[in-house]
Short mmCIF file of C-alpha atoms in Angstrom, two decimals:
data_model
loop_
_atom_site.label_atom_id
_atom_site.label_comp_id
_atom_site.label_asym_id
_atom_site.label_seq_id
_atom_site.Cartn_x
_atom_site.Cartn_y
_atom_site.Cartn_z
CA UNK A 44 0.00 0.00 0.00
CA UNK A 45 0.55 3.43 -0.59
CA UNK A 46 0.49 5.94 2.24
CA UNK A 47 0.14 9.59 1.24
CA UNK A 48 2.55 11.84 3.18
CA UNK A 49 1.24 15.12 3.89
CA UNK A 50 2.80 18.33 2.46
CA UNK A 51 1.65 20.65 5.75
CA UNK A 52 -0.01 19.62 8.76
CA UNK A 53 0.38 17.52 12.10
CA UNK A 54 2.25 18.10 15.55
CA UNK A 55 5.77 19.27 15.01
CA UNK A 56 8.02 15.94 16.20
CA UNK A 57 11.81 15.19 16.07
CA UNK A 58 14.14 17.57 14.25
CA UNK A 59 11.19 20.40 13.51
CA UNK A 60 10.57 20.60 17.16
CA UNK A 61 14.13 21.15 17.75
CA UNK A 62 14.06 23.98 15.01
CA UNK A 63 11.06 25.83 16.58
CA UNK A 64 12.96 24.82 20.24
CA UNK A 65 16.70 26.51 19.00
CA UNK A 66 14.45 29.42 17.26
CA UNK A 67 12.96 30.21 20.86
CA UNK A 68 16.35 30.28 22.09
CA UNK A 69 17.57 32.56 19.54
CA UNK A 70 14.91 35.01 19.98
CA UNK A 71 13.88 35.34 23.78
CA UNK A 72 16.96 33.80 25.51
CA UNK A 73 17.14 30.74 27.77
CA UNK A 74 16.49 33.45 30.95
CA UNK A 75 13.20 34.85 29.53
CA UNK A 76 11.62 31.23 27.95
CA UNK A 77 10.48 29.99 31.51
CA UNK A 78 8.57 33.83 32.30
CA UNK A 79 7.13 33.75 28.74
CA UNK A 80 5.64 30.13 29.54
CA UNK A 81 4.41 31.04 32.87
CA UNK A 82 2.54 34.38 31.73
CA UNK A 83 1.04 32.38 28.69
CA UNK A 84 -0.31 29.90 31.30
CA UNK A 85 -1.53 32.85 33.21
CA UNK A 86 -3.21 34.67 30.54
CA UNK A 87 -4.88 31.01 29.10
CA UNK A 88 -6.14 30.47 33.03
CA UNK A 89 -8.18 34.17 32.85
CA UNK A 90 -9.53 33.44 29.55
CA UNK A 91 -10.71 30.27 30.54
CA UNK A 92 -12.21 31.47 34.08
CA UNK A 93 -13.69 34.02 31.92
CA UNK A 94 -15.02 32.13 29.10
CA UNK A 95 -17.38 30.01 32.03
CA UNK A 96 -18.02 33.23 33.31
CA UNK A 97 -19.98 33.95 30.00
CA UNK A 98 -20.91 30.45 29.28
CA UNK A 99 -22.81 30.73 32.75
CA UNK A 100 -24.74 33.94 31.95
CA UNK A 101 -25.71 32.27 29.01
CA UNK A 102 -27.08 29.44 31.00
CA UNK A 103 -28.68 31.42 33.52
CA UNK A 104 -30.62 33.45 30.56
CA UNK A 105 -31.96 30.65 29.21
CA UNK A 106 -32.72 29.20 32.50
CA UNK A 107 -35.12 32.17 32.63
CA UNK A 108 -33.24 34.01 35.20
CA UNK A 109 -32.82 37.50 33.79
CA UNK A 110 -31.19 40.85 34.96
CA UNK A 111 -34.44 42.39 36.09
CA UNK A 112 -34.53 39.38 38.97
CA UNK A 113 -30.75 40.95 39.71
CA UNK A 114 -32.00 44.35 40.04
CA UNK A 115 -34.85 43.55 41.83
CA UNK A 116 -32.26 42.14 44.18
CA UNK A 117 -30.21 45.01 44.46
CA UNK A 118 -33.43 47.32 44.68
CA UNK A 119 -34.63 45.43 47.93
CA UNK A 120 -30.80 45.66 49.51
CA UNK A 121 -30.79 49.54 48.73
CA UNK A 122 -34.60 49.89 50.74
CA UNK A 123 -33.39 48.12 53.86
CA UNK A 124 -30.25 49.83 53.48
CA UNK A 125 -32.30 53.53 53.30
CA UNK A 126 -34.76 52.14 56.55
CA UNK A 127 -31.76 51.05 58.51
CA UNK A 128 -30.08 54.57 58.15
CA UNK A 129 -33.82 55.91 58.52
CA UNK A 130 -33.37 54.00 62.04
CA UNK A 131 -30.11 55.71 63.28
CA UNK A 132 -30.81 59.37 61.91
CA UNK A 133 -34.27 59.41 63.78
CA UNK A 134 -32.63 57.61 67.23
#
């Protein structure tokens, strides 16, 4: 049989990975590879806590909970918060 290599595509292995690995090198320095790494896995960890932030408000909408049952929240925390200082202005 005939297997069909392909021209582009697939996970880098063997002596391209050690290309891209010496290019790294060349460019950012052996000191700065390790800090570049770590902020990447930073920035990926906030996009992903934010992405489920979103996919959540999604879910809530279509749950049927909507912003008006937030503000209706907030609303009723502002009034008690109005009759408790009501309470200490008139004592």
């Amino acid at each position: 049989m005939i297997s069909a290599i392909p021209l582009i595509g697939g996970i880098p292995a063997g002596p391209e990975l050690l290309i891209i690995l010496l290019v790294l090198v060349l460019l950012f320095g052996a000191n700065k590879i390790p800090k570049l790494a770590r902020s990447t896995g930073q920035a990926m960890g906030e996009f992903k806590k934010g992405r489920e932030q979103v996919e959540e408000e999604l879910k809530d909408m279509q749950e049927g909970k909507s912003a008006d049952s937030t503000l209706d929240d907030e609303d009723d925390d502002l009034d008690e918060l109005e009759t408790e200082t009501e309470k200490e202005t008139s004592a």
